[in-house]
PDB file of C-alpha atoms in Angstrom:
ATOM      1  CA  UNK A   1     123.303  88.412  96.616  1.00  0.00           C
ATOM      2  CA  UNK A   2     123.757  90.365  93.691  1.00  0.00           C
ATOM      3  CA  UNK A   3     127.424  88.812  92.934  1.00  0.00           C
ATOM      4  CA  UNK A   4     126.075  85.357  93.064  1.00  0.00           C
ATOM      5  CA  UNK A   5     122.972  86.518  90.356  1.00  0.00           C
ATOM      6  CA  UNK A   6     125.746  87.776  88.362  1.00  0.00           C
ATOM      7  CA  UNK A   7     127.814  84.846  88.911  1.00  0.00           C
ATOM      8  CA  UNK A   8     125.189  82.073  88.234  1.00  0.00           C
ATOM      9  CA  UNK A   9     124.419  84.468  84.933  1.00  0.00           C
ATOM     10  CA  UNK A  10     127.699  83.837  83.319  1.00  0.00           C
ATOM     11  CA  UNK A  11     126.942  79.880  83.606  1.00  0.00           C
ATOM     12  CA  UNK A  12     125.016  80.326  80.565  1.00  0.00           C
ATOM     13  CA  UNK A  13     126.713  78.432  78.339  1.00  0.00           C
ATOM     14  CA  UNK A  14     127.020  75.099  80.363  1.00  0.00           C
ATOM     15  CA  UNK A  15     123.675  75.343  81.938  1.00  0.00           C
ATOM     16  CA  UNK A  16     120.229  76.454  79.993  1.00  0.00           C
ATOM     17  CA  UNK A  17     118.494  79.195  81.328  1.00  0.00           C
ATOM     18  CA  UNK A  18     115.557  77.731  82.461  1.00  0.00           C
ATOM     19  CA  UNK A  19     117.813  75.479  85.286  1.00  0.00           C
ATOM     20  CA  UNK A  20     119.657  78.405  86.249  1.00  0.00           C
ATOM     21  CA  UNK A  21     116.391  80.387  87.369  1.00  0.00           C
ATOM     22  CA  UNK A  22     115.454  77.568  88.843  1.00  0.00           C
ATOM     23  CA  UNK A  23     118.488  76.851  90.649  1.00  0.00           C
ATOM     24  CA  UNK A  24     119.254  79.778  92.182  1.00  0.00           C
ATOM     25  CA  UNK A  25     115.582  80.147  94.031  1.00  0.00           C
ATOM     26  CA  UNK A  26     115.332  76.703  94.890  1.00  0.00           C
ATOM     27  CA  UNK A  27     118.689  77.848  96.951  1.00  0.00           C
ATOM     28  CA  UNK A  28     116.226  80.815  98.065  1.00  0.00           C
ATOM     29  CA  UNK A  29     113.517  78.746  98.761  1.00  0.00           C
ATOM     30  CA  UNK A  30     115.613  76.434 100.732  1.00  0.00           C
ATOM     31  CA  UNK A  31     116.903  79.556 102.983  1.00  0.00           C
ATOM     32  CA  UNK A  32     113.661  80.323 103.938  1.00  0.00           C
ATOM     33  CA  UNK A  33     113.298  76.174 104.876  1.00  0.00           C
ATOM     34  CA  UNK A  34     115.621  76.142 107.823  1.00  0.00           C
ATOM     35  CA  UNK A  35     115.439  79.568 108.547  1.00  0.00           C
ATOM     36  CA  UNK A  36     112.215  79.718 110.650  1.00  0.00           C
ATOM     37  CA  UNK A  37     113.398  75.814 112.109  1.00  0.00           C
ATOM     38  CA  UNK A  38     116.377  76.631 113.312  1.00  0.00           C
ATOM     39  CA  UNK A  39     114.913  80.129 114.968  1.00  0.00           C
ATOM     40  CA  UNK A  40     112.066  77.908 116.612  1.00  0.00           C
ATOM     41  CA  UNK A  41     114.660  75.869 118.179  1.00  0.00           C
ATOM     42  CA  UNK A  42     116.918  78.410 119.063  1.00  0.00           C
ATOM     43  CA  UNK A  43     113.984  80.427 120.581  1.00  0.00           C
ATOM     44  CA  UNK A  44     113.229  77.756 122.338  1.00  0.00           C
ATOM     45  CA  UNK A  45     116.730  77.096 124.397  1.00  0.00           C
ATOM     46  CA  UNK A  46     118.322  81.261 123.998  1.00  0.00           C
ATOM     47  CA  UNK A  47     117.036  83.353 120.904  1.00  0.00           C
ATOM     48  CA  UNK A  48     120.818  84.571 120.510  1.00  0.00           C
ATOM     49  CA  UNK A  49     121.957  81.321 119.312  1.00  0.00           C
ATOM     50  CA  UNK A  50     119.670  82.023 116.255  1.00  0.00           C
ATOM     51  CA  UNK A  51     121.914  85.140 115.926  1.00  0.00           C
ATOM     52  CA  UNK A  52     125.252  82.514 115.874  1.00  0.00           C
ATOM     53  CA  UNK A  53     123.896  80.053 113.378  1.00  0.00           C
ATOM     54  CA  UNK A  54     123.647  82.941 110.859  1.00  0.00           C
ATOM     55  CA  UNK A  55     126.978  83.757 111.650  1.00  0.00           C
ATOM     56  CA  UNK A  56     128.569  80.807 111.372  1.00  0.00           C
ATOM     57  CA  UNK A  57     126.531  80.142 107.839  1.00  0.00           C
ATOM     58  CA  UNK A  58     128.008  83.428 106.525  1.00  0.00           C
ATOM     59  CA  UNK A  59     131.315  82.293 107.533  1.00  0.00           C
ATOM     60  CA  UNK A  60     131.267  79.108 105.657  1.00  0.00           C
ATOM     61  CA  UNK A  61     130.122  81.045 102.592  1.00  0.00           C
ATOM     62  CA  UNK A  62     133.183  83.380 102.998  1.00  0.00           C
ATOM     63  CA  UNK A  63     136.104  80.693 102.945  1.00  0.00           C
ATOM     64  CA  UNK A  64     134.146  79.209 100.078  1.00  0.00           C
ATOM     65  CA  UNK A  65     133.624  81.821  97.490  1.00  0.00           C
ATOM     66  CA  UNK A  66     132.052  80.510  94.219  1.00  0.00           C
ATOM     67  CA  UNK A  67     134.487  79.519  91.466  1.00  0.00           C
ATOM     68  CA  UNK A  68     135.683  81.992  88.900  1.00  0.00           C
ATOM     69  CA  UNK A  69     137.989  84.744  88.433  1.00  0.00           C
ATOM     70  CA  UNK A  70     138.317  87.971  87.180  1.00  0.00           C
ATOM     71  CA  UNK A  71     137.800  89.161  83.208  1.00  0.00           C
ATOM     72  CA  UNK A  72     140.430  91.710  82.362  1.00  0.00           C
ATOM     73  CA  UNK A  73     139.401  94.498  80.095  1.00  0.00           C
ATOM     74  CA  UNK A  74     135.526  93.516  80.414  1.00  0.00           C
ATOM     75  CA  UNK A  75     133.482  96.586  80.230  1.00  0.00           C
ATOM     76  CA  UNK A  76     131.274  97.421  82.335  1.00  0.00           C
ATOM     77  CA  UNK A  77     127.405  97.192  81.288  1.00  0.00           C
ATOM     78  CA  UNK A  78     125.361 100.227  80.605  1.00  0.00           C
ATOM     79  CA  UNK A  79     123.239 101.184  83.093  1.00  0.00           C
ATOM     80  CA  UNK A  80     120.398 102.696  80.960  1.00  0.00           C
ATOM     81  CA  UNK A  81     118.852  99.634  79.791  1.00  0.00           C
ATOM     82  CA  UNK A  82     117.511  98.877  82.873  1.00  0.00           C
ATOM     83  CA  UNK A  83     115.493 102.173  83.263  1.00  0.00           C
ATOM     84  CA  UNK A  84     112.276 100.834  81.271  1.00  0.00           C
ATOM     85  CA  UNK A  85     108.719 100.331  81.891  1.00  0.00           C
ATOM     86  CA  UNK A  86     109.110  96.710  81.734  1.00  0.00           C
ATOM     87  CA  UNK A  87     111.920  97.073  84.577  1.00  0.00           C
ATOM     88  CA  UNK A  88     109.776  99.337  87.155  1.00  0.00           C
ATOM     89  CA  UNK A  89     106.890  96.557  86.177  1.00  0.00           C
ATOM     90  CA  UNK A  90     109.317  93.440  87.138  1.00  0.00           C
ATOM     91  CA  UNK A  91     111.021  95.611  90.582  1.00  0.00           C
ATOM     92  CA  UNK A  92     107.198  96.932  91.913  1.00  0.00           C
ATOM     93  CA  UNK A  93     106.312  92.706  91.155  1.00  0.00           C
ATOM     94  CA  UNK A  94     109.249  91.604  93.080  1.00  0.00           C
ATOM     95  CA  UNK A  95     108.536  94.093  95.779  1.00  0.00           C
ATOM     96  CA  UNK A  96     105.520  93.337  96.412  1.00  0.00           C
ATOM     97  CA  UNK A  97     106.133  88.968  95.865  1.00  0.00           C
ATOM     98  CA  UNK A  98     107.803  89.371  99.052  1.00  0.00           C
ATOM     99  CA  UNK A  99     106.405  91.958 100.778  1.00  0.00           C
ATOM    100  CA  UNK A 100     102.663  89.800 100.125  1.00  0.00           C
ATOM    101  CA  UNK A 101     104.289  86.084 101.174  1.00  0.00           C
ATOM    102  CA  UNK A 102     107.571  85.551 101.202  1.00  0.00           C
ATOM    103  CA  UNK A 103     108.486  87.916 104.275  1.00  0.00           C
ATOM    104  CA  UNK A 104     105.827  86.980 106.165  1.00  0.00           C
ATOM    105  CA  UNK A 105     107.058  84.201 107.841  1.00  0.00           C
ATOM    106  CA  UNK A 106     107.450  86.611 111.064  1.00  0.00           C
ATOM    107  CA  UNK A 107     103.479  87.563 110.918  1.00  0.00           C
ATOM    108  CA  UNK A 108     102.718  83.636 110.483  1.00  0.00           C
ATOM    109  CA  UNK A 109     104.765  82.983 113.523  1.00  0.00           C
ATOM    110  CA  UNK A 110     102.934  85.584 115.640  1.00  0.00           C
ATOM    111  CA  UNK A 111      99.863  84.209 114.762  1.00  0.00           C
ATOM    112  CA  UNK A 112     100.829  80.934 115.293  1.00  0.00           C
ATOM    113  CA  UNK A 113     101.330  82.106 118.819  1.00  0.00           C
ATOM    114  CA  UNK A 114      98.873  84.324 119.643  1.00  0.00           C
ATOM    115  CA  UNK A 115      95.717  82.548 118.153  1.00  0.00           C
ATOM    116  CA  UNK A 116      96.507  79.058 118.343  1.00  0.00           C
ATOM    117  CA  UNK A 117      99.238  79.002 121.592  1.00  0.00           C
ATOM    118  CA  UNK A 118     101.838  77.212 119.397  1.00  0.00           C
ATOM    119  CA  UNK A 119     105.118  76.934 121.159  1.00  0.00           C
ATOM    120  CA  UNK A 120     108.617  78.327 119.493  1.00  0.00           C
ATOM    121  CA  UNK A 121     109.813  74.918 117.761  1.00  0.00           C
ATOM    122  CA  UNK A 122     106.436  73.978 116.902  1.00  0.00           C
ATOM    123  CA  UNK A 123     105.367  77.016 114.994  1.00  0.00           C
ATOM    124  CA  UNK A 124     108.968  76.860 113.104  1.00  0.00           C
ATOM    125  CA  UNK A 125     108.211  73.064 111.884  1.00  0.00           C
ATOM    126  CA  UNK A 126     104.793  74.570 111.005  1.00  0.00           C
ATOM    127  CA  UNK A 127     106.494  77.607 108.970  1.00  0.00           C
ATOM    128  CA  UNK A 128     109.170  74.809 107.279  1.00  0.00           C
ATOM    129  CA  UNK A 129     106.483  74.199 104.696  1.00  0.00           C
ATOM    130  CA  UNK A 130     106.645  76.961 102.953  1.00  0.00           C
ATOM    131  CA  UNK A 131     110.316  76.944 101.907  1.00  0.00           C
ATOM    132  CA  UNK A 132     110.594  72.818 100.960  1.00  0.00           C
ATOM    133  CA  UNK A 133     107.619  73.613  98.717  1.00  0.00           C
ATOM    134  CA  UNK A 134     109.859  76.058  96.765  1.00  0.00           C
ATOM    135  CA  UNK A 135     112.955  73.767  97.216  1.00  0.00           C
ATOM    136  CA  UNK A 136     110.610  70.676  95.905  1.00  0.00           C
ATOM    137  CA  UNK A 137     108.937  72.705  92.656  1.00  0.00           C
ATOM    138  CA  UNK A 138     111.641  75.000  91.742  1.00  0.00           C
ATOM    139  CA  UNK A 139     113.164  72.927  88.893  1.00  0.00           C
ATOM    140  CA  UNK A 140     108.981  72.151  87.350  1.00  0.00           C
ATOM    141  CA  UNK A 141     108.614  75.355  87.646  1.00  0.00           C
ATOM    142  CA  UNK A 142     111.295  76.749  85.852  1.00  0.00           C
ATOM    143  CA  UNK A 143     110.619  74.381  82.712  1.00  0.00           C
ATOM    144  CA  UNK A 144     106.673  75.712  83.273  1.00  0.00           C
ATOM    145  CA  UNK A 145     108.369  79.091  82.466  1.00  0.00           C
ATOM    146  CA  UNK A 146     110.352  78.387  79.937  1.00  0.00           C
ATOM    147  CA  UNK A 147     107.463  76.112  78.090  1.00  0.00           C
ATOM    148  CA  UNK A 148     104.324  78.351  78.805  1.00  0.00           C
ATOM    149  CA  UNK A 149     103.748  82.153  79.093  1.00  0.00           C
ATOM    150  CA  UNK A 150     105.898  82.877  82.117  1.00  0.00           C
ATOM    151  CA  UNK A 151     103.941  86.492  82.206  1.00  0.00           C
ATOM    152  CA  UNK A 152     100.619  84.602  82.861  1.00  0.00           C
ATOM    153  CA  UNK A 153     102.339  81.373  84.942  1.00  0.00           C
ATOM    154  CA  UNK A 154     103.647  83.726  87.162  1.00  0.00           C
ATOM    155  CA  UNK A 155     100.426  86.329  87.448  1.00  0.00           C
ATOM    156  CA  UNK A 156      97.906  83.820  87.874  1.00  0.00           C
ATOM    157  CA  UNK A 157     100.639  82.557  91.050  1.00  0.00           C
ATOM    158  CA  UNK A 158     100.138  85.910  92.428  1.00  0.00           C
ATOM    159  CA  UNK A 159      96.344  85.209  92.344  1.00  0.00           C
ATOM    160  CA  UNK A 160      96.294  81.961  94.058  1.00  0.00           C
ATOM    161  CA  UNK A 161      99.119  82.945  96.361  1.00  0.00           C
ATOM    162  CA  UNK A 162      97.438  86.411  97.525  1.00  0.00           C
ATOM    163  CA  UNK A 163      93.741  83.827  98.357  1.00  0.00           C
ATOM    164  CA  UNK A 164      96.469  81.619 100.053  1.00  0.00           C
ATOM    165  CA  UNK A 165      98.089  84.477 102.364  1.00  0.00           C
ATOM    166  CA  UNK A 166      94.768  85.508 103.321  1.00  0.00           C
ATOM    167  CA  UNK A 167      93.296  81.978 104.395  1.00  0.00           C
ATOM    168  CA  UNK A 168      96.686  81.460 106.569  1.00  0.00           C
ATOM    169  CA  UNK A 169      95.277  84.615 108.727  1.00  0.00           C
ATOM    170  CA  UNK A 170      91.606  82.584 109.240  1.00  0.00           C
ATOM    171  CA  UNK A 171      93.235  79.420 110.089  1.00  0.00           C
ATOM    172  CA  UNK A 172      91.930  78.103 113.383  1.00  0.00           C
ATOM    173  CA  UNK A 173      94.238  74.338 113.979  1.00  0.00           C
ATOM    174  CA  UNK A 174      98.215  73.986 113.717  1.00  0.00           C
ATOM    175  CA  UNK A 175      96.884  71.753 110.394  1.00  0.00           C
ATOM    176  CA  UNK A 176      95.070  74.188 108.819  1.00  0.00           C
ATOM    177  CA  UNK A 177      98.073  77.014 109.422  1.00  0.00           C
ATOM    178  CA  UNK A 178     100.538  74.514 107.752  1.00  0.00           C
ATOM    179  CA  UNK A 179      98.267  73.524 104.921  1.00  0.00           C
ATOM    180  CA  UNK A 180      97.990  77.349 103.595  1.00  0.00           C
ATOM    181  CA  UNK A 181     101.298  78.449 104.292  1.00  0.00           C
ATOM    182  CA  UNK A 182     102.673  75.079 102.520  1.00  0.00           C
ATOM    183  CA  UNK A 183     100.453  76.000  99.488  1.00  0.00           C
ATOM    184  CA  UNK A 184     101.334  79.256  99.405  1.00  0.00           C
ATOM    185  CA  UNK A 185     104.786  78.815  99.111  1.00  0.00           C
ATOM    186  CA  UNK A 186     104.294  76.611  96.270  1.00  0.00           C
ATOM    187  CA  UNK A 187     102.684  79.074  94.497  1.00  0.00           C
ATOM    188  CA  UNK A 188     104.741  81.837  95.818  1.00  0.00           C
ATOM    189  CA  UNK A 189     107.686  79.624  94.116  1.00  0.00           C
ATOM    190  CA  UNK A 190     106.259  80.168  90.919  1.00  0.00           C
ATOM    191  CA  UNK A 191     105.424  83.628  91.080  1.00  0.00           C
ATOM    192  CA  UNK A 192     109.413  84.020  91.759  1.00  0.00           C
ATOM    193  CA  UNK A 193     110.762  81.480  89.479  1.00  0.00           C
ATOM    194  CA  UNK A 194     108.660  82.974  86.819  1.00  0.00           C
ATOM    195  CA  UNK A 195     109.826  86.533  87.626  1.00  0.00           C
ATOM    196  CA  UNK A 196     113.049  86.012  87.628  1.00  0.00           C
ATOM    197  CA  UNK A 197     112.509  84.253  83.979  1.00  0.00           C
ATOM    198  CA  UNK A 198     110.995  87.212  82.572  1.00  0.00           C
ATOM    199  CA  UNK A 199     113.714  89.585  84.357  1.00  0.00           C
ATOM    200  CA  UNK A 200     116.813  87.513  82.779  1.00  0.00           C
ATOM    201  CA  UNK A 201     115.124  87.907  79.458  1.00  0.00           C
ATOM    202  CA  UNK A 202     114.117  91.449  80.002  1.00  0.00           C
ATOM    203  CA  UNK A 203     117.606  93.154  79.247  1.00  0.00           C
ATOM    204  CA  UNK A 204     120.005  90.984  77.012  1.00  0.00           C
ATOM    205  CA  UNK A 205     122.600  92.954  77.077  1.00  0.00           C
ATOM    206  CA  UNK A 206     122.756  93.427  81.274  1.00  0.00           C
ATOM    207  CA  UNK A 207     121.166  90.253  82.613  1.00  0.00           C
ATOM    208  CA  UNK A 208     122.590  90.389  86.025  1.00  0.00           C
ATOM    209  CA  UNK A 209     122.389  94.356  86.300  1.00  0.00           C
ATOM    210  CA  UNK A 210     118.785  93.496  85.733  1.00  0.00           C
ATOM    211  CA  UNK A 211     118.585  90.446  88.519  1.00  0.00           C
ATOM    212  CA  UNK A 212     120.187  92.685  91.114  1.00  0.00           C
ATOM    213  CA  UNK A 213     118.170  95.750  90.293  1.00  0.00           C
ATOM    214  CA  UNK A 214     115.017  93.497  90.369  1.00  0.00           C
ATOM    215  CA  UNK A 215     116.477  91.659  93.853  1.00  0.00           C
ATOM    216  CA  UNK A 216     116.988  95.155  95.197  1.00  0.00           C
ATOM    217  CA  UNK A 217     113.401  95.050  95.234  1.00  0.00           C
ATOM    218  CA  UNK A 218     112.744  92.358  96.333  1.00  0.00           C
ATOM    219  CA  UNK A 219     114.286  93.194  99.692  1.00  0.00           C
ATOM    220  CA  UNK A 220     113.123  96.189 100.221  1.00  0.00           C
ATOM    221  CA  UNK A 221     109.817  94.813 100.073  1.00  0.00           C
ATOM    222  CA  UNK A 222     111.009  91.727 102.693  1.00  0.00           C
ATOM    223  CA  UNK A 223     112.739  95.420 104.844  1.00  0.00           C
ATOM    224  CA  UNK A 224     109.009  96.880 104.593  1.00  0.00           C
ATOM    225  CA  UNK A 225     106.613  94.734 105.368  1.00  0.00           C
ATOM    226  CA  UNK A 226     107.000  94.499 109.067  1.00  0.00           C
ATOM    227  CA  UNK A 227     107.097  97.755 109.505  1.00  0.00           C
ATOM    228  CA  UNK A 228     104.025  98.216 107.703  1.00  0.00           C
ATOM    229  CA  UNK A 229     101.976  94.937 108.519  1.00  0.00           C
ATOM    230  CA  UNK A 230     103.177  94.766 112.645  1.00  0.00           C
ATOM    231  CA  UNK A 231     101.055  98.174 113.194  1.00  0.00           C
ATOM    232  CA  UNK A 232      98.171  96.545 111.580  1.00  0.00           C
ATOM    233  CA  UNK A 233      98.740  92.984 113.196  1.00  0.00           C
ATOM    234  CA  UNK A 234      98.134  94.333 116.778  1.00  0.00           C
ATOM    235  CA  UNK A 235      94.952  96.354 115.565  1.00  0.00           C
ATOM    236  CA  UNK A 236      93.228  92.799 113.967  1.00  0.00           C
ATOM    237  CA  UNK A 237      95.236  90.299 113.027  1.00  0.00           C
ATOM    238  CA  UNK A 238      93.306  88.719 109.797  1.00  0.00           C
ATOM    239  CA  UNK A 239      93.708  92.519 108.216  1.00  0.00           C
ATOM    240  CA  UNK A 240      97.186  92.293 108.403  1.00  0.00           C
ATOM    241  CA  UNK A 241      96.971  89.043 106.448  1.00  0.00           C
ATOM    242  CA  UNK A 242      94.615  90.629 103.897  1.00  0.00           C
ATOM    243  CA  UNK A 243      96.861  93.802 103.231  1.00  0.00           C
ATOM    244  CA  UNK A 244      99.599  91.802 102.631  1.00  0.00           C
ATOM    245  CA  UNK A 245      97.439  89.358 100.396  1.00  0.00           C
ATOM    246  CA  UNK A 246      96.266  92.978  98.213  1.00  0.00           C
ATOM    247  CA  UNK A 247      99.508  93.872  96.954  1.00  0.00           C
ATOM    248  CA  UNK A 248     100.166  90.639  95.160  1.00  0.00           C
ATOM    249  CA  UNK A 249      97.562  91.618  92.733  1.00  0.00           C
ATOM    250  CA  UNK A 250      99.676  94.545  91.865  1.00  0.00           C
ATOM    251  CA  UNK A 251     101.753  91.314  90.562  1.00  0.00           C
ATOM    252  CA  UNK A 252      99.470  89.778  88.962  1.00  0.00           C
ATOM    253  CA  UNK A 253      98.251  93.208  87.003  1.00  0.00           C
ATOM    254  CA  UNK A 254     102.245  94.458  86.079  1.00  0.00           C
ATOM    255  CA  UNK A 255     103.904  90.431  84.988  1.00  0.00           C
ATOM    256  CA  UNK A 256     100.490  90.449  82.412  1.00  0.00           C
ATOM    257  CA  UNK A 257     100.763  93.957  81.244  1.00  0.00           C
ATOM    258  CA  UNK A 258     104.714  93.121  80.146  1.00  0.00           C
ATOM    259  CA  UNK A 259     105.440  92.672  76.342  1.00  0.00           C
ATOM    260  CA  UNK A 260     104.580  89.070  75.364  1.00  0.00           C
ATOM    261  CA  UNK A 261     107.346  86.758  73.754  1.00  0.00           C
ATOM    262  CA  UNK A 262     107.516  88.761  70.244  1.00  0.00           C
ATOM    263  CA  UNK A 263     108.157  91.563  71.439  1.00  0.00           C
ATOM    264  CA  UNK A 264     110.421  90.965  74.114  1.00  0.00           C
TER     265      UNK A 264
END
């Protein structure tokens, strides 16, 4: 992941910035689309062949590498630029963007199971919402970025993302489950379209250093968040939803303590 941020940075001079972003998490957001559909169906005939279709995907990527070559004598960006305040405010965001929402999908699906008795392929159309939201809005909301504050476009996302989270974990009909978690990844589209705005413009002179330190993040938070939301799942479920629903205002409080546009 962090050789195609790097890549899709160099593309700044045929493509405006604002696309980019946009263009690589729409290719996020549409990950997380199939993901949980093609699990619900492989669950649903042998759970392995979930297992092969990731396989096969990483294969595909491997014989077809992105285009490009390699830039003799280019040196090698310094390293201490991205050791800032504005840095550890844009990795904890990140962190916790996916750690709050965009990992859940695995909580969603328990849920979906053990309050309302959903079966496998059912409960991964119900969780295809929240990816196609991000795959529909990722190019509006990069231009949002780019045209408003993306500090407070993307805080006030963690906001209505975090009530969003939380009302998935009361939901009491298959309707009401999709309805949230569609919603939420529409907002949860902006929060990460806008944060990876702000973290391109956040170190000039090492843009993808900073989009892989950032995505490092990112993952870690989408590596922690069953092992600390599972625990809490199985001791009441709609507290699980409510932690996870917290740390996104930790978001919300870092993106609109960074340095406005002046002084970035």
């Amino acid at each position: 992941m962090p050789v195609v941020y790097q890549h899709a940075n160099s593309l700044a001079a045929r493509l405006r910035r604002r696309l980019r972003v946009a263009a690589m998490y729409v290719g996020q957001a549409a990950g997380q689309s199939f993901a949980p559909l093609i699990g619900g169906f492989a669950a649903a005939v042998s759970w392995r062949w979930a297992f092969v279709a990731v396989a096969l995907a990483a294969a595909l990527l491997a014989l077809a590498p992105p285009p490009g070559s390699a830039r003799p004598g280019a040196a090698a960006p310094r390293i201490r630029p991205l050791l800032t305040v504005p840095m550890a405010q844009l990795s904890v965001s990140a962190f916790v963007s996916y750690f709050g929402a965009a990992a859940l999908p695995f909580l969603v699906a328990l849920y979906a199971e053990d309050r309302l008795a959903l079966r496998p392929e059912i409960t991964g159309f119900a969780l295809l919402g929240f990816g196609v939201a991000g795959v529909l809005l990722g190019a509006a909301w990069g231009s949002v970025a780019a045209r408003f504050d993306a500090r407070w476009c993307a805080g006030l996302a963690a906001v209505v993302t975090a009530v969003l989270v939380a009302c998935t974990g009361r939901t009491t009909s298959l309707v009401g489950l999709m309805l949230c978690w569609t919603a939420a990844g529409a907002s949860n589209s902006m929060l990460n379209v806008g944060l990876q705005y702000l973290t391109v413009r956040a170190v000039p002179s090492n843009r993808g250093g900073a989009l892989s330190a950032v995505s490092a993040f990112r993952f870690t938070g989408a590596a922690l968040a069953p092992v600390a939301l599972l625990p809490l799942y199985h001791t009441r479920m709609s507290t699980s939803f409510l932690v996870a629903a917290a740390t996104l205002l930790v978001a919300t409080v870092a993106l609109i303590a960074l340095p406005g546009r002046s002084s970035a």
